[in-house]
Amino acid sequence: MPRDARVYVAGHNGLVGGAVLRRLQAEGFTNVITRASRELDLRDQAAVRAFFAQERPEFVFLAAAKVGGILANSTYPAQFLYDNLMIAANVINAAHESGVRKLLNLGSSCIYPRLAPQPLREEALLTGPLEETNRAYAVAKIAAIELCDHYRTQYGSDFISGMPTNLYGPGDNFDLKGSHVLPALMRKMVEAKEAGAATVEVWGSGTPLREFLFVEDLADACLFLMEQVSEPGPINVGTGVDLTIRELAELIAEVVGFTGELVFDASKPDGTPRKLMDVSRLAGLGWSARTDLHSGVSQTYDWFLQERAAGNIRG
Ligand SMILES: NC(=O)C1=CN([C@@H]2O[C@H](COP(=O)(O)OP(=O)(O)OC[C@H]3O[C@@H](n4cnc5c(N)ncnc54)[C@H](OP(=O)(O)O)[C@@H]3O)[C@@H](O)[C@H]2O)C=CC1
Ligand SMILES: C[C@H]1O[C@H](OP(=O)(O)OP(=O)(O)OC[C@H]2O[C@@H](n3cnc4c(=O)[nH]c(N)nc43)[C@H](O)[C@@H]2O)[C@@H](O)[C@@H](O)C1=O
């Protein structure tokens, strides 16, 4: 991508969009276009068409979506399905109509079939029943991947899809009901430590396994994909390493300095038992994650304390 190319980052206020924006700015891109949802609701087809016709971006990072953890997904499935279908359909179609040179769409490891063989290979997509707790979201994410592939075959559009694993890092959502596990446990443990509380509640059994990629590494992968990959089908972006929720909670407790007891609430859903991705395809193209989980959690903790003091934490 030329440094003066017109680059649109959809979702720049979010975890992924924020990391991609920081990286583009660090790399010296001078023409980055952004819009908050209050300025441009991507569910509004006419507004999206008008935006693309007016701004004519050449490259698009599609990191706008309605995103949440296991409880949010199972509580608001209609919104997760509708919003994500509309956002993807409007942006992908307007990108085609306005002649965008390349678009990067993002899937998620949680959209693979619940019982697909692990580690998950890209070919496993659509080969079996989905995880119920986030099926609505998954259907919308799968539709976006399918749209990109069919716009490639029918119109020759260079629209690609990355398939990130669970992400975390600066800019994450720390709302205790709507967020993902890592920010939720970090916030709960910080607040428990400060309050002198003896316990912290962990949802579920603690036995599910999850893989976590630091969002700055994902941003690096997004630029790599935009520069290096132009082929159909999702491409996994992860670390290839997972751990149990119990092990994650113990790691966060050690970083935060919470020495109380972890109490597991079996009334909360575990979700899919495991979703470790096979990351060999992207490794074969020359990209691998650099930040180990302990370092990423430590960096996220430092960022959380600093931004909480400034009143900038989402959630
Ligand atoms: N977080 C994770 O663990 C993972 C995320 N992904 C994918 O990465 C992408 C980004 O996720 P993430 O950064 O975590 O999500 P966030 O919730 O952190 O950010 C999503 C962004 O989308 C924007 N947005 C939401 N609805 C609309 C709308 N109707 N119109 C315009 N903008 C909208 C929001 O903008 P605003 O703030 O202005 O309202 C927000 O900044 C998604 O496609 C997600 O599926 C994939 C795997 C894992
Ligand atoms: C990222 C990807 O994957 C997401 O699915 P998920 O990985 O199941 O999401 P999660 O991070 O919310 O939970 C992971 C595990 O952790 C446990 N858990 C413990 N304690 C808390 C807790 O306090 N909060 C949360 N949220 N989970 C907790 C929780 O019970 C579960 O066993 C999709 O929603 C979808 O967003 C998607 O794209």
mmCIF file of N, CA, C and O and ligand atoms in Angstrom, residues 67-73 80 107-111 131 133-134 137 141 164-167 175-185 188 201-206 208-210 212 245 248 264-265 268-272 275, ligand 2:
data_model
loop_
_atom_site.group_PDB
_atom_site.id
_atom_site.type_symbol
_atom_site.label_atom_id
_atom_site.label_comp_id
_atom_site.label_asym_id
_atom_site.label_seq_id
_atom_site.Cartn_x
_atom_site.Cartn_y
_atom_site.Cartn_z
ATOM 1 N N VAL A 67 -19.696 -6.742 18.541
ATOM 2 C CA VAL A 67 -18.835 -7.780 19.111
ATOM 3 C C VAL A 67 -19.080 -7.865 20.616
ATOM 4 O O VAL A 67 -19.303 -6.843 21.276
ATOM 5 N N GLY A 68 -19.056 -9.077 21.149
ATOM 6 C CA GLY A 68 -19.189 -9.236 22.598
ATOM 7 C C GLY A 68 -18.788 -10.619 23.020
ATOM 8 O O GLY A 68 -18.481 -11.484 22.200
ATOM 9 N N GLY A 69 -18.774 -10.841 24.314
ATOM 10 C CA GLY A 69 -18.387 -12.146 24.845
ATOM 11 C C GLY A 69 -19.542 -13.123 24.821
ATOM 12 O O GLY A 69 -20.594 -12.862 24.220
ATOM 13 N N ILE A 70 -19.314 -14.229 25.517
ATOM 14 C CA ILE A 70 -20.255 -15.350 25.463
ATOM 15 C C ILE A 70 -21.623 -14.956 25.999
ATOM 16 O O ILE A 70 -22.655 -15.366 25.451
ATOM 17 N N LEU A 71 -21.690 -14.119 27.041
ATOM 18 C CA LEU A 71 -22.997 -13.756 27.620
ATOM 19 C C LEU A 71 -23.747 -12.796 26.687
ATOM 20 O O LEU A 71 -24.935 -12.987 26.400
ATOM 21 N N ALA A 72 -23.027 -11.817 26.130
ATOM 22 C CA ALA A 72 -23.666 -10.845 25.217
ATOM 23 C C ALA A 72 -24.206 -11.566 23.991
ATOM 24 O O ALA A 72 -25.341 -11.349 23.562
ATOM 25 N N ASN A 73 -23.411 -12.485 23.442
ATOM 26 C CA ASN A 73 -23.836 -13.209 22.240
ATOM 27 C C ASN A 73 -25.081 -14.048 22.503
ATOM 28 O O ASN A 73 -25.965 -14.138 21.658
ATOM 29 N N PHE A 80 -26.888 -9.318 17.129
ATOM 30 C CA PHE A 80 -25.580 -9.777 16.633
ATOM 31 C C PHE A 80 -25.693 -10.243 15.187
ATOM 32 O O PHE A 80 -24.829 -9.991 14.354
ATOM 33 N N GLY A 107 -13.047 -12.611 10.115
ATOM 34 C CA GLY A 107 -13.917 -13.640 10.676
ATOM 35 C C GLY A 107 -13.564 -13.799 12.152
ATOM 36 O O GLY A 107 -13.164 -12.842 12.819
ATOM 37 N N SER A 108 -13.698 -14.997 12.672
ATOM 38 C CA SER A 108 -13.325 -15.276 14.068
ATOM 39 C C SER A 108 -13.256 -16.782 14.278
ATOM 40 O O SER A 108 -14.032 -17.538 13.688
ATOM 41 N N SER A 109 -12.362 -17.204 15.159
ATOM 42 C CA SER A 109 -12.197 -18.649 15.399
ATOM 43 C C SER A 109 -13.468 -19.265 15.945
ATOM 44 O O SER A 109 -13.691 -20.480 15.842
ATOM 45 N N CYS A 110 -14.347 -18.420 16.516
ATOM 46 C CA CYS A 110 -15.560 -18.988 17.136
ATOM 47 C C CYS A 110 -16.610 -19.379 16.106
ATOM 48 O O CYS A 110 -17.673 -19.882 16.463
ATOM 49 N N ILE A 111 -16.326 -19.137 14.810
ATOM 50 C CA ILE A 111 -17.333 -19.479 13.780
ATOM 51 C C ILE A 111 -17.051 -20.837 13.148
ATOM 52 O O ILE A 111 -17.834 -21.300 12.310
ATOM 53 N N GLU A 131 -21.277 -23.606 17.311
ATOM 54 C CA GLU A 131 -21.409 -23.446 18.765
ATOM 55 C C GLU A 131 -22.660 -22.610 19.033
ATOM 56 O O GLU A 131 -22.795 -21.493 18.512
ATOM 57 N N THR A 133 -23.802 -20.867 21.567
ATOM 58 C CA THR A 133 -23.762 -19.588 22.306
ATOM 59 C C THR A 133 -23.454 -18.407 21.398
ATOM 60 O O THR A 133 -23.708 -17.268 21.755
ATOM 61 N N ASN A 134 -22.818 -18.659 20.219
ATOM 62 C CA ASN A 134 -22.584 -17.495 19.356
ATOM 63 C C ASN A 134 -22.952 -17.802 17.895
ATOM 64 O O ASN A 134 -22.371 -17.253 16.965
ATOM 65 N N TYR A 137 -24.068 -14.693 15.630
ATOM 66 C CA TYR A 137 -22.880 -13.909 15.243
ATOM 67 C C TYR A 137 -22.081 -14.672 14.185
ATOM 68 O O TYR A 137 -21.665 -14.113 13.169
ATOM 69 N N LYS A 141 -20.840 -13.667 10.359
ATOM 70 C CA LYS A 141 -19.402 -13.618 10.023
ATOM 71 C C LYS A 141 -19.101 -14.533 8.837
ATOM 72 O O LYS A 141 -18.294 -14.214 7.969
ATOM 73 N N PRO A 164 -9.139 -14.275 12.879
ATOM 74 C CA PRO A 164 -8.402 -14.140 14.136
ATOM 75 C C PRO A 164 -8.953 -15.042 15.234
ATOM 76 O O PRO A 164 -10.148 -15.347 15.251
ATOM 77 N N THR A 165 -8.106 -15.427 16.155
ATOM 78 C CA THR A 165 -8.508 -16.131 17.369
ATOM 79 C C THR A 165 -8.968 -15.089 18.388
ATOM 80 O O THR A 165 -9.091 -13.902 18.061
ATOM 81 N N ASN A 166 -9.231 -15.489 19.647
ATOM 82 C CA ASN A 166 -9.628 -14.515 20.672
ATOM 83 C C ASN A 166 -8.537 -13.456 20.826
ATOM 84 O O ASN A 166 -7.359 -13.792 20.917
ATOM 85 N N LEU A 167 -8.934 -12.204 20.856
ATOM 86 C CA LEU A 167 -7.987 -11.100 20.902
ATOM 87 C C LEU A 167 -8.067 -10.356 22.234
ATOM 88 O O LEU A 167 -9.095 -10.428 22.924
ATOM 89 N N ASP A 175 -16.329 -3.923 29.825
ATOM 90 C CA ASP A 175 -17.650 -4.043 30.455
ATOM 91 C C ASP A 175 -17.848 -5.467 30.984
ATOM 92 O O ASP A 175 -17.660 -6.437 30.250
ATOM 93 N N LEU A 176 -18.206 -5.616 32.234
ATOM 94 C CA LEU A 176 -18.207 -6.955 32.842
ATOM 95 C C LEU A 176 -19.283 -7.866 32.265
ATOM 96 O O LEU A 176 -19.159 -9.090 32.319
ATOM 97 N N LYS A 177 -20.346 -7.311 31.682
ATOM 98 C CA LYS A 177 -21.391 -8.184 31.106
ATOM 99 C C LYS A 177 -21.116 -8.481 29.638
ATOM 100 O O LYS A 177 -21.266 -9.597 29.173
ATOM 101 N N GLY A 178 -20.645 -7.485 28.885
ATOM 102 C CA GLY A 178 -20.555 -7.643 27.430
ATOM 103 C C GLY A 178 -19.187 -8.039 26.911
ATOM 104 O O GLY A 178 -19.042 -8.416 25.749
ATOM 105 N N SER A 179 -18.169 -8.008 27.772
ATOM 106 C CA SER A 179 -16.810 -8.189 27.242
ATOM 107 C C SER A 179 -16.409 -9.648 27.161
ATOM 108 O O SER A 179 -17.140 -10.549 27.560
ATOM 109 N N HIS A 180 -15.206 -9.867 26.655
ATOM 110 C CA HIS A 180 -14.614 -11.202 26.612
ATOM 111 C C HIS A 180 -13.913 -11.505 27.931
ATOM 112 O O HIS A 180 -13.756 -10.625 28.788
ATOM 113 N N VAL A 181 -13.477 -12.743 28.053
ATOM 114 C CA VAL A 181 -12.995 -13.227 29.350
ATOM 115 C C VAL A 181 -11.767 -12.480 29.861
ATOM 116 O O VAL A 181 -11.714 -12.113 31.047
ATOM 117 N N LEU A 182 -10.787 -12.211 28.996
ATOM 118 C CA LEU A 182 -9.533 -11.659 29.527
ATOM 119 C C LEU A 182 -9.720 -10.277 30.139
ATOM 120 O O LEU A 182 -9.354 -10.072 31.314
ATOM 121 N N PRO A 183 -10.318 -9.319 29.433
ATOM 122 C CA PRO A 183 -10.533 -8.009 30.065
ATOM 123 C C PRO A 183 -11.454 -8.091 31.280
ATOM 124 O O PRO A 183 -11.260 -7.386 32.269
ATOM 125 N N ALA A 184 -12.446 -8.967 31.223
ATOM 126 C CA ALA A 184 -13.384 -9.089 32.354
ATOM 127 C C ALA A 184 -12.651 -9.561 33.602
ATOM 128 O O ALA A 184 -12.793 -8.988 34.698
ATOM 129 N N LEU A 185 -11.835 -10.597 33.465
ATOM 130 C CA LEU A 185 -11.129 -11.114 34.648
ATOM 131 C C LEU A 185 -10.098 -10.110 35.149
ATOM 132 O O LEU A 185 -9.915 -9.941 36.362
ATOM 133 N N LYS A 188 -12.034 -7.477 37.088
ATOM 134 C CA LYS A 188 -12.558 -8.033 38.348
ATOM 135 C C LYS A 188 -11.435 -8.186 39.374
ATOM 136 O O LYS A 188 -11.587 -7.891 40.553
ATOM 137 N N GLU A 201 -15.135 -14.036 40.988
ATOM 138 C CA GLU A 201 -15.947 -15.021 40.287
ATOM 139 C C GLU A 201 -15.436 -15.229 38.865
ATOM 140 O O GLU A 201 -15.206 -14.283 38.115
ATOM 141 N N VAL A 202 -15.261 -16.516 38.519
ATOM 142 C CA VAL A 202 -14.889 -16.889 37.153
ATOM 143 C C VAL A 202 -16.082 -17.653 36.572
ATOM 144 O O VAL A 202 -16.595 -18.584 37.228
ATOM 145 N N TRP A 203 -16.555 -17.274 35.384
ATOM 146 C CA TRP A 203 -17.709 -17.957 34.817
ATOM 147 C C TRP A 203 -17.355 -19.365 34.371
ATOM 148 O O TRP A 203 -16.223 -19.619 33.932
ATOM 149 N N GLY A 204 -18.341 -20.273 34.446
ATOM 150 C CA GLY A 204 -18.160 -21.608 33.897
ATOM 151 C C GLY A 204 -17.306 -22.488 34.796
ATOM 152 O O GLY A 204 -17.061 -22.214 35.970
ATOM 153 N N SER A 205 -16.791 -23.559 34.203
ATOM 154 C CA SER A 205 -16.045 -24.592 34.939
ATOM 155 C C SER A 205 -14.549 -24.307 35.016
ATOM 156 O O SER A 205 -13.824 -24.905 35.806
ATOM 157 N N GLY A 206 -14.074 -23.408 34.131
ATOM 158 C CA GLY A 206 -12.625 -23.159 34.058
ATOM 159 C C GLY A 206 -11.895 -24.153 33.178
ATOM 160 O O GLY A 206 -10.699 -24.002 32.919
ATOM 161 N N PRO A 208 -12.718 -24.997 29.782
ATOM 162 C CA PRO A 208 -12.560 -24.739 28.340
ATOM 163 C C PRO A 208 -11.168 -24.192 28.038
ATOM 164 O O PRO A 208 -10.551 -23.549 28.888
ATOM 165 N N LEU A 209 -10.729 -24.463 26.834
ATOM 166 C CA LEU A 209 -9.418 -23.977 26.398
ATOM 167 C C LEU A 209 -9.604 -22.828 25.410
ATOM 168 O O LEU A 209 -10.502 -22.867 24.575
ATOM 169 N N ARG A 210 -8.771 -21.787 25.525
ATOM 170 C CA ARG A 210 -8.835 -20.663 24.604
ATOM 171 C C ARG A 210 -7.427 -20.247 24.201
ATOM 172 O O ARG A 210 -6.471 -20.394 24.953
ATOM 173 N N PHE A 212 -5.188 -16.953 22.756
ATOM 174 C CA PHE A 212 -5.274 -15.495 22.840
ATOM 175 C C PHE A 212 -4.144 -14.833 22.069
ATOM 176 O O PHE A 212 -2.965 -15.116 22.313
ATOM 177 N N ILE A 245 -9.205 -21.807 30.932
ATOM 178 C CA ILE A 245 -9.675 -20.565 31.552
ATOM 179 C C ILE A 245 -9.123 -20.465 32.973
ATOM 180 O O ILE A 245 -8.752 -19.393 33.446
ATOM 181 N N LEU A 248 -5.628 -19.274 32.648
ATOM 182 C CA LEU A 248 -5.655 -17.855 32.289
ATOM 183 C C LEU A 248 -5.924 -17.001 33.523
ATOM 184 O O LEU A 248 -5.237 -16.008 33.777
ATOM 185 N N PHE A 264 -15.515 -20.568 40.852
ATOM 186 C CA PHE A 264 -16.051 -20.882 39.517
ATOM 187 C C PHE A 264 -17.566 -21.018 39.578
ATOM 188 O O PHE A 264 -18.083 -21.798 40.384
ATOM 189 N N ASP A 265 -18.269 -20.250 38.717
ATOM 190 C CA ASP A 265 -19.736 -20.232 38.719
ATOM 191 C C ASP A 265 -20.259 -21.111 37.586
ATOM 192 O O ASP A 265 -20.363 -20.679 36.429
ATOM 193 N N LYS A 268 -22.920 -20.302 34.731
ATOM 194 C CA LYS A 268 -22.585 -19.523 33.523
ATOM 195 C C LYS A 268 -22.064 -20.470 32.444
ATOM 196 O O LYS A 268 -21.422 -21.478 32.770
ATOM 197 N N PRO A 269 -22.296 -20.127 31.162
ATOM 198 C CA PRO A 269 -21.932 -21.057 30.070
ATOM 199 C C PRO A 269 -20.434 -21.186 29.845
ATOM 200 O O PRO A 269 -19.697 -20.211 29.973
ATOM 201 N N ASP A 270 -20.004 -22.394 29.507
ATOM 202 C CA ASP A 270 -18.599 -22.620 29.133
ATOM 203 C C ASP A 270 -18.340 -22.249 27.672
ATOM 204 O O ASP A 270 -17.239 -21.900 27.296
ATOM 205 N N GLY A 271 -19.394 -22.398 26.844
ATOM 206 C CA GLY A 271 -19.204 -22.199 25.405
ATOM 207 C C GLY A 271 -18.454 -23.368 24.804
ATOM 208 O O GLY A 271 -18.425 -24.478 25.363
ATOM 209 N N THR A 272 -17.820 -23.150 23.686
ATOM 210 C CA THR A 272 -17.157 -24.240 22.988
ATOM 211 C C THR A 272 -15.991 -24.770 23.822
ATOM 212 O O THR A 272 -15.317 -23.985 24.489
ATOM 213 N N LYS A 275 -11.025 -24.207 20.728
ATOM 214 C CA LYS A 275 -11.044 -23.713 19.340
ATOM 215 C C LYS A 275 -9.646 -23.259 18.941
ATOM 216 O O LYS A 275 -9.455 -22.129 18.483
HETATM 217 C C1 LIG B 2 -13.819 -14.047 20.599
HETATM 218 C C2 LIG B 2 -14.759 -15.044 19.934
HETATM 219 O O1 LIG B 2 -15.185 -16.016 20.879
HETATM 220 C C3 LIG B 2 -16.237 -15.613 21.734
HETATM 221 O O2 LIG B 2 -16.593 -16.765 22.472
HETATM 222 P P1 LIG B 2 -15.779 -17.134 23.794
HETATM 223 O O3 LIG B 2 -14.346 -17.304 23.519
HETATM 224 O O4 LIG B 2 -16.498 -18.288 24.423
HETATM 225 O O5 LIG B 2 -16.015 -15.806 24.629
HETATM 226 P P2 LIG B 2 -15.630 -15.330 26.095
HETATM 227 O O6 LIG B 2 -14.284 -14.708 26.031
HETATM 228 O O7 LIG B 2 -16.771 -14.501 26.584
HETATM 229 O O8 LIG B 2 -15.607 -16.652 27.037
HETATM 230 C C4 LIG B 2 -14.532 -17.522 26.999
HETATM 231 C C5 LIG B 2 -14.626 -18.464 28.204
HETATM 232 O O9 LIG B 2 -14.272 -17.707 29.378
HETATM 233 C C6 LIG B 2 -15.214 -17.987 30.401
HETATM 234 N N1 LIG B 2 -15.271 -16.883 31.361
HETATM 235 C C7 LIG B 2 -14.898 -16.989 32.677
HETATM 236 N N2 LIG B 2 -15.103 -15.811 33.311
HETATM 237 C C8 LIG B 2 -15.601 -14.943 32.370
HETATM 238 C C9 LIG B 2 -16.006 -13.570 32.461
HETATM 239 O O10 LIG B 2 -15.983 -12.919 33.544
HETATM 240 N N3 LIG B 2 -16.446 -13.011 31.302
HETATM 241 C C10 LIG B 2 -16.490 -13.699 30.120
HETATM 242 N N4 LIG B 2 -16.922 -13.064 28.991
HETATM 243 N N5 LIG B 2 -16.137 -15.017 30.018
HETATM 244 C C11 LIG B 2 -15.687 -15.622 31.142
HETATM 245 C C12 LIG B 2 -16.510 -18.187 29.621
HETATM 246 O O11 LIG B 2 -17.448 -18.848 30.446
HETATM 247 C C13 LIG B 2 -16.019 -19.027 28.463
HETATM 248 O O12 LIG B 2 -15.884 -20.371 28.857
HETATM 249 C C14 LIG B 2 -17.491 -15.190 20.979
HETATM 250 O O13 LIG B 2 -18.415 -14.702 21.939
HETATM 251 C C15 LIG B 2 -17.143 -14.142 19.967
HETATM 252 O O14 LIG B 2 -17.047 -12.853 20.585
HETATM 253 C C16 LIG B 2 -15.858 -14.321 19.275
HETATM 254 O O15 LIG B 2 -15.627 -13.681 18.254
#
